GROMACS .gro file of C-alpha atoms in nm:
model
  409
    1MET     CA    1 -29.050  -3.942 -11.357
    2PRO     CA    2 -28.927  -3.575 -11.349
    3TYR     CA    3 -28.892  -3.422 -11.003
    4VAL     CA    4 -28.901  -3.060 -10.903
    5SER     CA    5 -28.859  -2.924 -10.545
    6SER     CA    6 -29.146  -2.744 -10.402
    7GLY     CA    7 -28.908  -2.463 -10.317
    8CYS     CA    8 -28.875  -2.371 -10.682
    9TYR     CA    9 -29.125  -2.099 -10.648
   10ASN     CA   10 -28.881  -1.892 -10.435
   11LEU     CA   11 -28.633  -1.925 -10.734
   12TYR     CA   12 -28.846  -1.908 -11.042
   13GLU     CA   13 -29.177  -1.769 -10.917
   14MET     CA   14 -29.323  -2.081 -11.064
   15THR     CA   15 -29.482  -2.378 -10.889
   16ALA     CA   16 -29.346  -2.728 -10.921
   17GLU     CA   17 -29.669  -2.839 -11.091
   18GLU     CA   18 -29.646  -2.564 -11.350
   19ILE     CA   19 -29.291  -2.668 -11.427
   20ILE     CA   20 -29.363  -3.045 -11.444
   21THR     CA   21 -29.671  -3.013 -11.660
   22GLY     CA   22 -29.505  -2.770 -11.888
   23THR     CA   23 -29.747  -2.487 -11.825
   24GLN     CA   24 -29.447  -2.270 -11.755
   25SER     CA   25 -29.085  -2.335 -11.893
   26VAL     CA   26 -28.791  -2.241 -11.691
   27ARG     CA   27 -28.592  -2.212 -12.013
   28SER     CA   28 -28.801  -1.918 -12.112
   29LEU     CA   29 -28.660  -1.730 -11.810
   30GLU     CA   30 -28.300  -1.751 -11.923
   31HIS     CA   31 -28.131  -1.408 -11.993
   32PRO     CA   32 -28.101  -1.366 -12.369
   33ASP     CA   33 -27.732  -1.274 -12.335
   34ASP     CA   34 -27.658  -1.601 -12.148
   35VAL     CA   35 -27.856  -1.845 -12.380
   36PRO     CA   36 -27.560  -1.925 -12.609
   37SER     CA   37 -27.322  -2.010 -12.321
   38ILE     CA   38 -27.589  -2.226 -12.149
   39GLN     CA   39 -27.647  -2.424 -12.467
   40GLN     CA   40 -27.289  -2.470 -12.534
   41ALA     CA   41 -27.222  -2.595 -12.186
   42MET     CA   42 -27.516  -2.836 -12.193
   43SER     CA   43 -27.418  -2.972 -12.538
   44TYR     CA   44 -27.067  -3.035 -12.439
   45SER     CA   45 -27.168  -3.207 -12.118
   46ALA     CA   46 -27.440  -3.421 -12.297
   47GLU     CA   47 -27.194  -3.519 -12.577
   48ASN     CA   48 -26.910  -3.618 -12.340
   49ILE     CA   49 -27.133  -3.741 -12.044
   50THR     CA   50 -26.937  -3.509 -11.814
   51PRO     CA   51 -27.065  -3.316 -11.513
   52PHE     CA   52 -27.256  -2.992 -11.598
   53ARG     CA   53 -27.153  -2.689 -11.387
   54HIS     CA   54 -27.261  -2.345 -11.511
   55GLU     CA   55 -27.375  -2.005 -11.391
   56TRP     CA   56 -27.622  -1.777 -11.567
   57ARG     CA   57 -27.892  -1.529 -11.524
   58ILE     CA   58 -28.265  -1.557 -11.527
   59ILE     CA   59 -28.539  -1.302 -11.543
   60THR     CA   60 -28.838  -1.398 -11.323
   61PRO     CA   61 -29.195  -1.314 -11.427
   62SER     CA   62 -29.183  -1.021 -11.187
   63GLY     CA   63 -28.880  -0.884 -11.377
   64THR     CA   64 -28.625  -0.968 -11.109
   65VAL     CA   65 -28.276  -1.058 -11.239
   66LYS     CA   66 -28.114  -1.349 -11.044
   67TRP     CA   67 -27.794  -1.537 -11.082
   68ILE     CA   68 -27.831  -1.913 -11.055
   69GLN     CA   69 -27.583  -2.203 -11.059
   70GLY     CA   70 -27.676  -2.540 -11.221
   71VAL     CA   71 -27.485  -2.853 -11.118
   72SER     CA   72 -27.586  -3.172 -11.285
   73GLN     CA   73 -27.471  -3.513 -11.403
   74PRO     CA   74 -27.608  -3.634 -11.733
   75GLU     CA   75 -27.696  -4.002 -11.779
   76ARG     CA   76 -27.744  -4.167 -12.119
   77GLN     CA   77 -28.039  -4.413 -12.126
   78ALA     CA   78 -28.062  -4.731 -12.326
   79ASP     CA   79 -28.275  -4.556 -12.590
   80GLY     CA   80 -28.009  -4.286 -12.630
   81SER     CA   81 -28.196  -4.010 -12.446
   82ILE     CA   82 -28.025  -3.798 -12.184
   83VAL     CA   83 -28.157  -3.776 -11.825
   84TRP     CA   84 -28.019  -3.479 -11.616
   85ASP     CA   85 -27.995  -3.529 -11.245
   86GLY     CA   86 -27.884  -3.217 -11.055
   87VAL     CA   87 -27.978  -2.906 -10.855
   88ILE     CA   88 -28.025  -2.541 -10.930
   89MET     CA   89 -27.913  -2.283 -10.665
   90ASP     CA   90 -27.977  -1.908 -10.623
   91ILE     CA   91 -27.634  -1.749 -10.598
   92SER     CA   92 -27.745  -1.381 -10.651
   93LYS     CA   93 -27.603  -1.282 -10.305
   94GLN     CA   94 -27.275  -1.444 -10.380
   95GLN     CA   95 -27.267  -1.277 -10.725
   96ALA     CA   96 -27.350  -0.940 -10.569
   97ALA     CA   97 -27.075  -0.985 -10.323
   98LEU     CA   98 -26.840  -1.086 -10.603
   99ARG     CA   99 -26.940  -0.787 -10.800
  100GLU     CA  100 -26.878  -0.561 -10.497
  101ARG     CA  101 -26.532  -0.733 -10.447
  102LYS     CA  102 -26.445  -0.677 -10.816
  103LEU     CA  103 -26.559  -0.313 -10.788
  104ALA     CA  104 -26.345  -0.276 -10.480
  105GLU     CA  105 -26.050  -0.444 -10.648
  106ALA     CA  106 -26.087  -0.220 -10.952
  107ALA     CA  107 -26.106   0.083 -10.720
  108LEU     CA  108 -25.802  -0.037 -10.532
  109ARG     CA  109 -25.612  -0.086 -10.864
  110GLN     CA  110 -25.716   0.256 -10.976
  111SER     CA  111 -25.608   0.397 -10.645
  112GLU     CA  112 -25.268   0.227 -10.669
  113ALA     CA  113 -25.228   0.357 -11.027
  114ASN     CA  114 -25.309   0.703 -10.894
  115LEU     CA  115 -25.057   0.674 -10.613
  116ARG     CA  116 -24.789   0.550 -10.867
  117GLN     CA  117 -24.863   0.845 -11.090
  118LYS     CA  118 -24.852   1.084 -10.795
  119SER     CA  119 -24.527   0.929 -10.685
  120GLN     CA  120 -24.380   0.978 -11.035
  121ASP     CA  121 -24.508   1.328 -11.042
  122LEU     CA  122 -24.347   1.401 -10.699
  123GLU     CA  123 -24.013   1.242 -10.811
  124GLN     CA  124 -24.021   1.456 -11.134
  125ALA     CA  125 -24.104   1.756 -10.927
  126LEU     CA  126 -23.814   1.679 -10.694
  127GLN     CA  127 -23.580   1.641 -10.990
  128ASN     CA  128 -23.691   1.963 -11.135
  129PHE     CA  129 -23.648   2.132 -10.786
  130GLN     CA  130 -23.303   1.989 -10.755
  131GLN     CA  131 -23.209   2.108 -11.109
  132ALA     CA  132 -23.356   2.455 -11.029
  133GLN     CA  133 -23.162   2.457 -10.695
  134LEU     CA  134 -22.842   2.362 -10.879
  135GLN     CA  135 -22.904   2.642 -11.131
  136VAL     CA  136 -22.949   2.892 -10.850
  137VAL     CA  137 -22.640   2.774 -10.660
  138GLN     CA  138 -22.438   2.782 -10.987
  139ASN     CA  139 -22.550   3.138 -11.071
  140GLU     CA  140 -22.491   3.267 -10.724
  141LYS     CA  141 -22.154   3.088 -10.702
  142MET     CA  142 -22.034   3.222 -11.045
  143ALA     CA  143 -22.174   3.565 -10.963
  144THR     CA  144 -21.993   3.577 -10.629
  145LEU     CA  145 -21.672   3.435 -10.755
  146GLY     CA  146 -21.689   3.646 -11.074
  147ASN     CA  147 -21.739   3.971 -10.881
  148LEU     CA  148 -21.464   3.883 -10.632
  149VAL     CA  149 -21.208   3.780 -10.898
  150ALA     CA  150 -21.296   4.069 -11.131
  151GLY     CA  151 -21.278   4.316 -10.836
  152VAL     CA  152 -20.931   4.180 -10.741
  153ALA     CA  153 -20.816   4.198 -11.104
  154HIS     CA  154 -20.932   4.549 -11.136
  155GLU     CA  155 -20.762   4.654 -10.806
  156ILE     CA  156 -20.445   4.494 -10.919
  157ASN     CA  157 -20.458   4.656 -11.264
  158ASN     CA  158 -20.418   5.010 -11.151
  159PRO     CA  159 -20.116   4.979 -10.917
  160ILE     CA  160 -19.951   4.747 -11.174
  161GLY     CA  161 -19.986   4.996 -11.441
  162PHE     CA  162 -19.827   5.258 -11.224
  163LEU     CA  163 -19.547   5.008 -11.112
  164GLN     CA  164 -19.467   4.921 -11.469
  165GLY     CA  165 -19.435   5.283 -11.572
  166SER     CA  166 -19.227   5.363 -11.269
  167LEU     CA  167 -18.994   5.076 -11.333
  168ASN     CA  168 -18.935   5.192 -11.688
  169ASN     CA  169 -18.841   5.530 -11.543
  170ALA     CA  170 -18.631   5.369 -11.277
  171GLN     CA  171 -18.444   5.170 -11.533
  172GLU     CA  172 -18.361   5.482 -11.733
  173TYR     CA  173 -18.262   5.671 -11.409
  174THR     CA  174 -18.038   5.379 -11.291
  175GLN     CA  175 -17.864   5.368 -11.637
  176ASP     CA  176 -17.816   5.748 -11.634
  177LEU     CA  177 -17.672   5.738 -11.275
  178LEU     CA  178 -17.441   5.453 -11.345
  179ALA     CA  179 -17.321   5.619 -11.662
  180HIS     CA  180 -17.265   5.939 -11.454
  181ILE     CA  181 -17.049   5.743 -11.204
  182GLN     CA  182 -16.847   5.590 -11.480
  183TYR     CA  183 -16.778   5.943 -11.620
  184TYR     CA  184 -16.684   6.071 -11.282
  185GLN     CA  185 -16.441   5.783 -11.227
  186GLN     CA  186 -16.293   5.837 -11.572
  187HIS     CA  187 -16.231   6.211 -11.518
  188HIS     CA  188 -16.148   6.193 -11.142
  189PRO     CA  189 -15.955   5.866 -11.103
  190THR     CA  190 -15.825   5.974 -10.758
  191PRO     CA  191 -16.123   6.060 -10.533
  192ALA     CA  192 -16.104   6.165 -10.177
  193ILE     CA  193 -16.030   5.896  -9.907
  194ALA     CA  194 -16.389   5.927  -9.776
  195VAL     CA  195 -16.532   5.860 -10.118
  196ILE     CA  196 -16.309   5.555 -10.154
  197GLU     CA  197 -16.412   5.425  -9.817
  198HIS     CA  198 -16.780   5.470  -9.880
  199GLY     CA  199 -16.749   5.288 -10.215
  200GLU     CA  200 -16.587   4.997 -10.043
  201GLU     CA  201 -16.856   5.009  -9.770
  202ILE     CA  202 -17.140   4.986 -10.013
  203ASP     CA  203 -16.954   4.748 -10.248
  204LEU     CA  204 -16.995   4.992 -10.540
  205GLU     CA  205 -16.861   4.748 -10.789
  206PHE     CA  206 -17.121   4.477 -10.705
  207LEU     CA  207 -17.398   4.739 -10.684
  208THR     CA  208 -17.333   4.882 -11.030
  209GLU     CA  209 -17.348   4.529 -11.177
  210ASP     CA  210 -17.646   4.395 -10.976
  211LEU     CA  211 -17.875   4.705 -10.977
  212PRO     CA  212 -17.971   4.675 -11.353
  213LYS     CA  213 -18.039   4.313 -11.300
  214LEU     CA  214 -18.258   4.386 -11.004
  215VAL     CA  215 -18.465   4.637 -11.201
  216ASP     CA  216 -18.501   4.380 -11.487
  217SER     CA  217 -18.627   4.122 -11.240
  218MET     CA  218 -18.884   4.369 -11.100
  219LYS     CA  219 -19.002   4.433 -11.460
  220VAL     CA  220 -19.044   4.053 -11.517
  221ALA     CA  221 -19.238   4.026 -11.185
  222SER     CA  222 -19.465   4.318 -11.289
  223GLU     CA  223 -19.535   4.144 -11.624
  224ARG     CA  224 -19.612   3.828 -11.437
  225ILE     CA  225 -19.860   4.015 -11.218
  226LYS     CA  226 -20.017   4.173 -11.518
  227ASP     CA  227 -20.056   3.824 -11.684
  228ILE     CA  228 -20.224   3.702 -11.369
  229SER     CA  229 -20.458   3.994 -11.368
  230ILE     CA  230 -20.546   3.914 -11.734
  231SER     CA  231 -20.598   3.554 -11.643
  232LEU     CA  232 -20.822   3.646 -11.353
  233ARG     CA  233 -21.038   3.858 -11.589
  234THR     CA  234 -21.054   3.578 -11.839
  235PHE     CA  235 -21.171   3.331 -11.571
  236SER     CA  236 -21.432   3.557 -11.419
  237ARG     CA  237 -21.557   3.706 -11.747
  238ALA     CA  238 -21.936   3.770 -11.728
  239ASP     CA  239 -22.126   3.546 -11.973
  240THR     CA  240 -22.351   3.731 -12.218
  241ALA     CA  241 -22.712   3.639 -12.282
  242GLU     CA  242 -22.614   3.421 -12.575
  243LYS     CA  243 -22.317   3.192 -12.640
  244VAL     CA  244 -22.004   3.351 -12.805
  245ALA     CA  245 -21.710   3.198 -12.984
  246CYS     CA  246 -21.428   3.144 -12.733
  247ASN     CA  247 -21.085   2.994 -12.703
  248LEU     CA  248 -21.122   2.711 -12.460
  249HIS     CA  249 -20.741   2.693 -12.404
  250GLU     CA  250 -20.746   3.044 -12.255
  251GLY     CA  251 -21.018   2.927 -12.001
  252ILE     CA  252 -20.811   2.617 -11.910
  253GLU     CA  253 -20.500   2.829 -11.866
  254SER     CA  254 -20.663   3.087 -11.653
  255THR     CA  255 -20.806   2.812 -11.440
  256LEU     CA  256 -20.459   2.653 -11.399
  257LEU     CA  257 -20.317   2.983 -11.308
  258ILE     CA  258 -20.577   3.036 -11.021
  259LEU     CA  259 -20.506   2.681 -10.902
  260LYS     CA  260 -20.121   2.717 -10.930
  261TYR     CA  261 -20.084   2.767 -10.557
  262ARG     CA  262 -20.234   2.421 -10.496
  263LEU     CA  263 -20.008   2.259 -10.755
  264LYS     CA  264 -19.685   2.393 -10.592
  265ALA     CA  265 -19.474   2.174 -10.374
  266ASN     CA  266 -19.540   2.189 -10.008
  267GLU     CA  267 -19.408   2.015  -9.687
  268LYS     CA  268 -19.594   1.689  -9.767
  269ARG     CA  269 -19.514   1.649 -10.142
  270PRO     CA  270 -19.331   1.784 -10.443
  271ALA     CA  271 -19.506   1.990 -10.707
  272ILE     CA  272 -19.780   1.827 -10.909
  273GLU     CA  273 -19.680   1.818 -11.269
  274VAL     CA  274 -19.942   1.944 -11.526
  275ILE     CA  275 -19.888   1.826 -11.880
  276THR     CA  276 -20.089   1.992 -12.152
  277GLU     CA  277 -20.140   1.832 -12.485
  278TYR     CA  278 -20.342   2.098 -12.673
  279GLY     CA  279 -20.485   2.014 -13.013
  280LYS     CA  280 -20.566   2.291 -13.271
  281LEU     CA  281 -20.919   2.378 -13.158
  282PRO     CA  282 -21.155   2.606 -13.349
  283PRO     CA  283 -21.336   2.877 -13.149
  284VAL     CA  284 -21.626   2.723 -12.965
  285LYS     CA  285 -21.963   2.893 -12.903
  286CYS     CA  286 -22.015   2.873 -12.537
  287PHE     CA  287 -22.056   3.041 -12.198
  288LEU     CA  288 -21.687   3.042 -12.119
  289GLY     CA  289 -21.741   3.163 -11.758
  290GLN     CA  290 -21.956   2.853 -11.684
  291LEU     CA  291 -21.706   2.623 -11.862
  292ASN     CA  292 -21.426   2.770 -11.648
  293GLN     CA  293 -21.621   2.659 -11.341
  294VAL     CA  294 -21.630   2.308 -11.488
  295PHE     CA  295 -21.269   2.306 -11.546
  296MET     CA  296 -21.209   2.447 -11.189
  297ASN     CA  297 -21.423   2.171 -11.030
  298ILE     CA  298 -21.268   1.887 -11.219
  299LEU     CA  299 -20.902   2.009 -11.169
  300ALA     CA  300 -20.965   2.085 -10.807
  301ASN     CA  301 -21.105   1.727 -10.759
  302ALA     CA  302 -20.788   1.593 -10.937
  303ILE     CA  303 -20.564   1.777 -10.697
  304ASP     CA  304 -20.770   1.650 -10.402
  305ALA     CA  305 -20.743   1.292 -10.543
  306LEU     CA  306 -20.362   1.327 -10.576
  307ASP     CA  307 -20.332   1.466 -10.221
  308THR     CA  308 -20.547   1.180 -10.087
  309SER     CA  309 -20.325   0.921 -10.268
  310ILE     CA  310 -20.016   1.018 -10.061
  311GLU     CA  311 -20.182   1.045  -9.721
  312GLY     CA  312 -19.946   0.864  -9.468
  313LEU     CA  313 -19.652   0.860  -9.707
  314SER     CA  314 -19.326   1.032  -9.649
  315PHE     CA  315 -19.207   1.308  -9.870
  316ALA     CA  316 -18.961   1.067 -10.048
  317GLN     CA  317 -19.240   0.818 -10.099
  318ALA     CA  318 -19.462   1.090 -10.236
  319GLN     CA  319 -19.197   1.203 -10.468
  320ALA     CA  320 -19.157   0.851 -10.605
  321ASN     CA  321 -19.521   0.854 -10.700
  322HIS     CA  322 -19.459   1.136 -10.955
  323GLN     CA  323 -19.799   1.297 -10.937
  324GLN     CA  324 -19.938   1.427 -11.272
  325ILE     CA  325 -20.236   1.584 -11.426
  326LEU     CA  326 -20.269   1.542 -11.804
  327ILE     CA  327 -20.491   1.784 -12.003
  328HIS     CA  328 -20.551   1.669 -12.362
  329THR     CA  329 -20.771   1.854 -12.617
  330GLU     CA  330 -20.871   1.761 -12.971
  331VAL     CA  331 -21.149   1.829 -13.224
  332SER     CA  332 -21.341   1.551 -13.400
  333SER     CA  333 -21.257   1.465 -13.759
  334ASP     CA  334 -21.591   1.640 -13.876
  335GLN     CA  335 -21.490   1.959 -13.680
  336ARG     CA  336 -21.827   1.942 -13.494
  337THR     CA  337 -21.721   1.841 -13.141
  338VAL     CA  338 -21.431   1.950 -12.918
  339THR     CA  339 -21.309   1.698 -12.654
  340ILE     CA  340 -21.122   1.802 -12.331
  341CYS     CA  341 -20.972   1.507 -12.132
  342ILE     CA  342 -20.847   1.579 -11.773
  343ARG     CA  343 -20.669   1.277 -11.623
  344ASP     CA  344 -20.482   1.223 -11.293
  345ASN     CA  345 -20.273   0.937 -11.180
  346GLY     CA  346 -20.425   0.904 -10.828
  347LEU     CA  347 -20.591   0.616 -10.670
  348GLY     CA  348 -20.899   0.597 -10.894
  349MET     CA  349 -21.236   0.515 -10.752
  350PRO     CA  350 -21.455   0.190 -10.699
  351GLU     CA  351 -21.770   0.134 -10.918
  352GLU     CA  352 -22.012   0.218 -10.640
  353ILE     CA  353 -21.865   0.574 -10.597
  354LYS     CA  354 -21.824   0.615 -10.981
  355ALA     CA  355 -22.194   0.534 -11.021
  356ARG     CA  356 -22.306   0.814 -10.781
  357MET     CA  357 -22.038   1.082 -10.835
  358PHE     CA  358 -22.265   1.306 -11.041
  359ASP     CA  359 -22.563   1.273 -10.803
  360HIS     CA  360 -22.695   1.575 -10.623
  361LEU     CA  361 -22.528   1.632 -10.286
  362PHE     CA  362 -22.314   1.320 -10.303
  363THR     CA  363 -21.957   1.364 -10.176
  364THR     CA  364 -21.691   1.151 -10.037
  365LYS     CA  365 -21.517   1.433  -9.863
  366GLU     CA  366 -21.521   1.523  -9.502
  367VAL     CA  367 -21.792   1.748  -9.361
  368GLY     CA  368 -21.701   2.108  -9.438
  369LYS     CA  369 -21.475   2.011  -9.725
  370GLY     CA  370 -21.730   1.922  -9.992
  371THR     CA  371 -22.095   2.010 -10.074
  372GLY     CA  372 -22.165   1.735 -10.326
  373LEU     CA  373 -22.268   2.011 -10.576
  374GLY     CA  374 -21.953   2.063 -10.785
  375LEU     CA  375 -21.974   1.772 -11.030
  376ALA     CA  376 -22.357   1.780 -11.035
  377ILE     CA  377 -22.337   2.146 -11.150
  378ALA     CA  378 -22.052   2.061 -11.396
  379ARG     CA  379 -22.266   1.802 -11.562
  380GLN     CA  380 -22.563   2.030 -11.585
  381ILE     CA  381 -22.345   2.302 -11.740
  382VAL     CA  382 -22.199   2.068 -11.999
  383GLU     CA  383 -22.502   1.858 -12.082
  384GLU     CA  384 -22.803   2.097 -12.029
  385THR     CA  385 -22.656   2.434 -12.108
  386HIS     CA  386 -22.404   2.329 -12.380
  387ASP     CA  387 -22.581   2.011 -12.517
  388GLY     CA  388 -22.255   1.828 -12.460
  389ARG     CA  389 -22.149   1.525 -12.258
  390LEU     CA  390 -21.949   1.481 -11.936
  391SER     CA  391 -21.839   1.128 -11.855
  392CYS     CA  392 -21.589   0.968 -11.622
  393ASN     CA  393 -21.353   0.681 -11.667
  394SER     CA  394 -21.179   0.543 -11.361
  395VAL     CA  395 -20.990   0.225 -11.283
  396LEU     CA  396 -20.912   0.162 -10.904
  397GLY     CA  397 -20.550   0.210 -10.843
  398LYS     CA  398 -20.480   0.363 -11.189
  399GLY     CA  399 -20.637   0.717 -11.166
  400THR     CA  400 -20.940   0.892 -11.297
  401GLU     CA  401 -21.023   1.072 -11.625
  402PHE     CA  402 -21.300   1.312 -11.696
  403VAL     CA  403 -21.400   1.365 -12.063
  404ILE     CA  404 -21.588   1.682 -12.167
  405GLU     CA  405 -21.740   1.693 -12.509
  406ILE     CA  406 -21.875   2.029 -12.633
  407PRO     CA  407 -22.039   2.102 -12.977
  408VAL     CA  408 -21.837   2.359 -13.168
  409SER     CA  409 -22.157   2.560 -13.243
   0.00000   0.00000   0.00000
């Protein structure tokens, strides 16, 4: 005998009598979209005599959509028919709460996605800002250094030109005067006693022998100063709006000349030996002024590393270390890439420092001795401005090598 609770009206808007007599069918209220899943669930439960548990929607006669849950246990009778014994519950409120929760979860996921996107945008903006900052620092640094060095070179050039001209005249005058003295000695072999005494007092013999050598030495020194002036102008050359073909060896040599005072021996150590192994390089289209800054940063860091490696050692111990910087250049077999390797035989560096050495503002130097911008700017110049590559190879206890690769054109 079928049983329907009297409270069914609150759920179906049908009386128990209408449902039992078949005047109204609850199956007719099932939402069309849910009918296939209801039938599938009931068929599976009936065939396997397993508990039925399913949720679906109904549309009441008044047009209200409700969510209901059916829980039932099918029983097979002796004649093979199926009897369903269960309960139907209104879960509309739970479903509404579930929908709200799902909407809230979806909104939260969207909010998290927006935050992630904003975080990525901010990170990219920070990187762009740092790159722009590096570019500004680089331009200001090169402009200041270039103006200073070019100004010094210009100021040196004028007096050196005058000095060289004067030394040429002094050499001629010296030769003429010494020749005149020789003629005087030949034709007046017996001078007055006062002349003889004065000659002995000034050591005339030594003076006539050494004075030409002194003038020659002054001419060599003036030529050296002229070379320094040329190197300063080469190092500080103002870059044009476009890349121009340059001799990279000139840039390296001008940089070494400027750093020569740091390479010389001092009270703590002997001179640092610089070994150059120059290959036959073709002219490279580049901004040589900027590449000179790269050479300067890397070579200055190599000198710093070598100075650090002898801290606490005596002069004799430092001398035994035989500090060296090797500069090797070569061109690739296809003539498309030039490689410059700058290697020192210092202490090297651990992996954690090597991994961060090109980071913006990262430095291992004391406050006031390093800004953390040198290598970051160097990498930007090589990789972004020249489409090249700047890498570092370092083994703790065996030194550090920087490798600069620049396309020829």
